[in-house]
mmCIF file of C-alpha atoms in Angstrom:
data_model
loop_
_atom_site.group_PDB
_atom_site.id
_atom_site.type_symbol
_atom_site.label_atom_id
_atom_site.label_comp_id
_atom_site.label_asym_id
_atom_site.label_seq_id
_atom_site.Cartn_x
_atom_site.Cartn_y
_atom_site.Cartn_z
ATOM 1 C CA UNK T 1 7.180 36.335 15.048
ATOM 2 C CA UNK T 2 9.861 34.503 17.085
ATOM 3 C CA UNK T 3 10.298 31.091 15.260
ATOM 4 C CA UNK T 4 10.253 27.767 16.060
ATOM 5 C CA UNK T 5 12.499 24.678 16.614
ATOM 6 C CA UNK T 6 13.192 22.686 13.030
ATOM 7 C CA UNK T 7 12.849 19.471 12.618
ATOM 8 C CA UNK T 8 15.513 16.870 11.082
ATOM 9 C CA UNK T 9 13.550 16.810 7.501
ATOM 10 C CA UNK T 10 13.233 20.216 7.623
ATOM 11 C CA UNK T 11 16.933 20.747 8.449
ATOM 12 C CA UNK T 12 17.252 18.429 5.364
ATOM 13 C CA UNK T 13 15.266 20.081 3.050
ATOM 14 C CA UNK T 14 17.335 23.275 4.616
ATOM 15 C CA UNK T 15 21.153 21.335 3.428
ATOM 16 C CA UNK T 16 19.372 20.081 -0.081
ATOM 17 C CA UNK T 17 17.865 23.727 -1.244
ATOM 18 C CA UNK T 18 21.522 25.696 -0.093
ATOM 19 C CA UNK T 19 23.294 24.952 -3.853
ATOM 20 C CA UNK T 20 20.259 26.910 -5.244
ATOM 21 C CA UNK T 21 20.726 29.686 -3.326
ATOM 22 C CA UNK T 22 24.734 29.940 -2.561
ATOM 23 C CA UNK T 23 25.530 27.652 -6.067
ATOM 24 C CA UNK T 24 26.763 24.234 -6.320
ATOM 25 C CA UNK T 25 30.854 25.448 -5.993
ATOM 26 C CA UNK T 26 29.935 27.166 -2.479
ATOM 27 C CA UNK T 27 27.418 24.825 -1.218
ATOM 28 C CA UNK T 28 29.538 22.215 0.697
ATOM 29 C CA UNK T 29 30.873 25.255 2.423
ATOM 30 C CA UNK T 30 27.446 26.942 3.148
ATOM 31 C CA UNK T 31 26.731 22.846 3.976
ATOM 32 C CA UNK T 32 28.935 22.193 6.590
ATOM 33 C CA UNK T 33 28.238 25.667 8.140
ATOM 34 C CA UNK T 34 24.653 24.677 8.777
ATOM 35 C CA UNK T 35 25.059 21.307 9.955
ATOM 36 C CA UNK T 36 27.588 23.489 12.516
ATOM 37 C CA UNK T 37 25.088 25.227 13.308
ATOM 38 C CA UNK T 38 22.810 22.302 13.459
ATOM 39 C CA UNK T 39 24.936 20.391 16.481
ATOM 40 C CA UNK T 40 26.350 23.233 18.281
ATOM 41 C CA UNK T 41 23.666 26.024 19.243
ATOM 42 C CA UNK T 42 26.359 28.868 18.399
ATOM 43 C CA UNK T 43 24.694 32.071 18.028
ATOM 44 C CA UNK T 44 25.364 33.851 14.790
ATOM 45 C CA UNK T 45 28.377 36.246 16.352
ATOM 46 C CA UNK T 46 30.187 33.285 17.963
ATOM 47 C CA UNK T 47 29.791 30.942 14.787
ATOM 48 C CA UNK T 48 31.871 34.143 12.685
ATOM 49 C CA UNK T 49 34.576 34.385 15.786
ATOM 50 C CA UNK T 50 35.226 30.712 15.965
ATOM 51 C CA UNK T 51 39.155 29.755 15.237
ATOM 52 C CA UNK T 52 40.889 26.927 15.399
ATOM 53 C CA UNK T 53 44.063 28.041 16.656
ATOM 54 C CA UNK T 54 43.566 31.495 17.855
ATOM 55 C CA UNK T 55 45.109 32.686 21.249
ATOM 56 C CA UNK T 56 42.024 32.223 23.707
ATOM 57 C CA UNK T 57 42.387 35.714 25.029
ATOM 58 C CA UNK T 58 42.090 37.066 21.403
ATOM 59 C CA UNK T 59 39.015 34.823 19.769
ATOM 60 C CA UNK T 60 36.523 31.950 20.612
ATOM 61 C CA UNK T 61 37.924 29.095 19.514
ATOM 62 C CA UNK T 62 37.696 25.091 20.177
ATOM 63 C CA UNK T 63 40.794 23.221 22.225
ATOM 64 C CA UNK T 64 40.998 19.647 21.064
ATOM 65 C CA UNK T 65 44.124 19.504 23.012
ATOM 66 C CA UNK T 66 42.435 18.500 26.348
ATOM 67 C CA UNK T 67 40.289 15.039 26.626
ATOM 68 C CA UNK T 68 37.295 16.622 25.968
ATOM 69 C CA UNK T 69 37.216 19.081 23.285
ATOM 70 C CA UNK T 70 36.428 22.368 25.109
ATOM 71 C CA UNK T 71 35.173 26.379 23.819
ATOM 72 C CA UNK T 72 36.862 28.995 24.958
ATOM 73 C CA UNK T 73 34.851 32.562 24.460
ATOM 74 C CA UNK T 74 36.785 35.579 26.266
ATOM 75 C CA UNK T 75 34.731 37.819 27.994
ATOM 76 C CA UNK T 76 34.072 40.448 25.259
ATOM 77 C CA UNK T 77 32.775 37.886 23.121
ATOM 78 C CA UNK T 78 30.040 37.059 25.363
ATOM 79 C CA UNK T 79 27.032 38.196 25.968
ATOM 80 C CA UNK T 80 26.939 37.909 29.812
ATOM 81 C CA UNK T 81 30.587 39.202 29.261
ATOM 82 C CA UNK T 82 32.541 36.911 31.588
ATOM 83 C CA UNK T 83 35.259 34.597 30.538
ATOM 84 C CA UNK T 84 33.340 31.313 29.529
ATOM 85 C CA UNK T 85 34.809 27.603 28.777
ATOM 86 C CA UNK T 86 32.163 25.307 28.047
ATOM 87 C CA UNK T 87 32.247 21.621 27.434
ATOM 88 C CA UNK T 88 31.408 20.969 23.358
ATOM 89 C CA UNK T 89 28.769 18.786 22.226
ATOM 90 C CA UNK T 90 29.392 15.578 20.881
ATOM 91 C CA UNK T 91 27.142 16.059 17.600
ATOM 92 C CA UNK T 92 29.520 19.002 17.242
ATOM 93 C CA UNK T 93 32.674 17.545 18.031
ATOM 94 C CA UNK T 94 31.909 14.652 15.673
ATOM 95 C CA UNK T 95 31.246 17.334 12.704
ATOM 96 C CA UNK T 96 34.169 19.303 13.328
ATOM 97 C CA UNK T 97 36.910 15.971 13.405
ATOM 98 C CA UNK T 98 35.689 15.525 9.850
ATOM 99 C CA UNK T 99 38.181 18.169 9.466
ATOM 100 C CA UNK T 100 41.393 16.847 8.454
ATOM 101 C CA UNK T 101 43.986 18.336 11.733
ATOM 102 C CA UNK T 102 46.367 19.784 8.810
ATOM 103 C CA UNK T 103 43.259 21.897 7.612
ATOM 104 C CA UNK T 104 42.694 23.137 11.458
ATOM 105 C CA UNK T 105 43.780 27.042 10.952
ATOM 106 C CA UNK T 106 41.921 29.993 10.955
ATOM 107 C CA UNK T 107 38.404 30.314 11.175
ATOM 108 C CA UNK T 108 36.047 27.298 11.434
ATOM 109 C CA UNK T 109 33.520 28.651 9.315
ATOM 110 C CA UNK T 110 34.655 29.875 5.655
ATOM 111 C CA UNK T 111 32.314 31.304 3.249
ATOM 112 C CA UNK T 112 33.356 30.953 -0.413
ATOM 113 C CA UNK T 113 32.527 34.624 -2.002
ATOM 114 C CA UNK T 114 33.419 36.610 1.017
ATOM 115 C CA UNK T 115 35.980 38.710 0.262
ATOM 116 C CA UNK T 116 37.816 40.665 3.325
ATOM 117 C CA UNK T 117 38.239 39.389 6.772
ATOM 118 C CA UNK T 118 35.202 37.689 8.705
ATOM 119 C CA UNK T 119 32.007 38.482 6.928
ATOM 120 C CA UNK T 120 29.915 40.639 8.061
ATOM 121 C CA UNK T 121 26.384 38.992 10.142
ATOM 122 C CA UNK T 122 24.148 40.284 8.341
ATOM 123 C CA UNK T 123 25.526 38.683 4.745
ATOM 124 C CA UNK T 124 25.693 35.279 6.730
ATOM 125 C CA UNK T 125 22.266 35.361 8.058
ATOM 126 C CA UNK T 126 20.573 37.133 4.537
ATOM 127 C CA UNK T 127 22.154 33.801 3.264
ATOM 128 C CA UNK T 128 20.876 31.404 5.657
ATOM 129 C CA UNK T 129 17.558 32.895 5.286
ATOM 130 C CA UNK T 130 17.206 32.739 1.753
ATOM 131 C CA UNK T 131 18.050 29.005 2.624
ATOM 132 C CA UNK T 132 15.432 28.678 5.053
ATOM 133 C CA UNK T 133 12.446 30.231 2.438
ATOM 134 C CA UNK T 134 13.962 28.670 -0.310
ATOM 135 C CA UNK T 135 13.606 25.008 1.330
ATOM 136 C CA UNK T 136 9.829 26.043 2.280
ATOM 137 C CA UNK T 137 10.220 25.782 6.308
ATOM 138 C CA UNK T 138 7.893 27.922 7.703
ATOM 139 C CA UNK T 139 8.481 28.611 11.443
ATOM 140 C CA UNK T 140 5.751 31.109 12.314
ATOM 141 C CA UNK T 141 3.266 32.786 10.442
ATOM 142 C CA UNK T 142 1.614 36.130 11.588
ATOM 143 C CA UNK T 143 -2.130 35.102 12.553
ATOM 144 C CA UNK T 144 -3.266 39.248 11.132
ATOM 145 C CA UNK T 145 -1.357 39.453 7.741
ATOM 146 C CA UNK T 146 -0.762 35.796 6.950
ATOM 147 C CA UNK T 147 2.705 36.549 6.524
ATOM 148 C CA UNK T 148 5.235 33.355 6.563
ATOM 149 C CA UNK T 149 8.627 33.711 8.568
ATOM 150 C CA UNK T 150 11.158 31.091 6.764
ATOM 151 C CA UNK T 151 14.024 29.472 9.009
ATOM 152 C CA UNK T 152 16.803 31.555 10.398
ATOM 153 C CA UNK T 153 19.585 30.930 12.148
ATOM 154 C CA UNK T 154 18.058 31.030 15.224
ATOM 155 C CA UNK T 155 15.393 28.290 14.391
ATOM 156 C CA UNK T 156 18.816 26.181 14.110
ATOM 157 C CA UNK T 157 20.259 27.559 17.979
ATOM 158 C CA UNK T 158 16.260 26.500 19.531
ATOM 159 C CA UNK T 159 16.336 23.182 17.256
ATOM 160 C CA UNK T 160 19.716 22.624 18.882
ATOM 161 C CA UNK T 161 18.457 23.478 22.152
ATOM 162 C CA UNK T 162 15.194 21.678 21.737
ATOM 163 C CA UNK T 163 17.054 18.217 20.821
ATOM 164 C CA UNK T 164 19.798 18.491 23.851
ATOM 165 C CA UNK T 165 16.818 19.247 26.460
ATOM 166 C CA UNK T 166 15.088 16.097 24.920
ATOM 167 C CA UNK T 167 18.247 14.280 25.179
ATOM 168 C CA UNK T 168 19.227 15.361 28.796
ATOM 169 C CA UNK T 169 15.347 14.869 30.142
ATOM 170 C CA UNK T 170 15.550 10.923 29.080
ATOM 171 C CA UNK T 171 19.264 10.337 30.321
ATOM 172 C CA UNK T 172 18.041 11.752 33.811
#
């Protein structure tokens, strides 16, 4: 059971059920997480090793220095483990500039509740998935036990992928 794109009402449904499952004080966190998600195809790892003003040997992290915002990921952050700087995607650019520069240390992502240093990827995703079943989207169900696979975060990394394929195929 490998999942499925999302679509935008079902990403909505996704941003409306997260105060019932993370609680109305942590949901604009847990909000703007998703919608991260949502407009950058991040996998899970990177998302949790994004800063915004890390040393680029040290972390991933986003340069809005340049004049086009770019993502640095050093080699053993990567899965093909090679130094990687990739151009960032508008969508996601847009969401992170909602974030006042002052505010611009540290990680991207914070998770109210997490105590420590960067939460673990399991907690995230257990999170994210409670999300996903609490909202009712359904991105596979096993045809020989009936049983219903609720969105992940990976349903958000192919929705992501899904919508920039769309949009590359028409601008070509």
């Amino acid at each position: 059971m490998k999942g499925r794109p999302i679509t935008e009402p079902e990403f909505q449904r996704m941003l409306d059920a997260t105060p019932d499952v993370v609680g109305k004080e942590n949901a604009e966190a847990w909000q703007f997480y998703l919608r991260g998600m949502w407009w950058s195809g991040l996998r899970l790892s990177e998302s949790l090793q994004l800063y915004w003003d890390r040393d680029r040997q040290d972390r991933l992290c986003i340069d809005f220095d340049l004049a086009r915002p770019l993502l640095w990921i050093p080699a053993e952050f990567d899965k093909g483990k090679k130094d990687r700087v990739h151009p960032v995607a508008p969508g996601f650019v847009s969401h992170l500039q909602q974030v006042p520069a002052k505010d611009r240390t540290g990680p991207v992502f914070r998770f109210p509740g997490h105590r420590g240093a960067l939460p673990r990827a399991d907690w995230v995703s257990k999170f994210v998935c409670a999300i996903g079943q609490k909202a009712d989207v359904v991105v596979d169900t096993d045809p020989h036990t009936s049983k219903k696979k609720y969105a992940c975060l990976h349903d958000l990394r192919r929705s992501f992928g899904q919508r920039w394929q769309i949009s590359y195929c028409r601008s070509n």
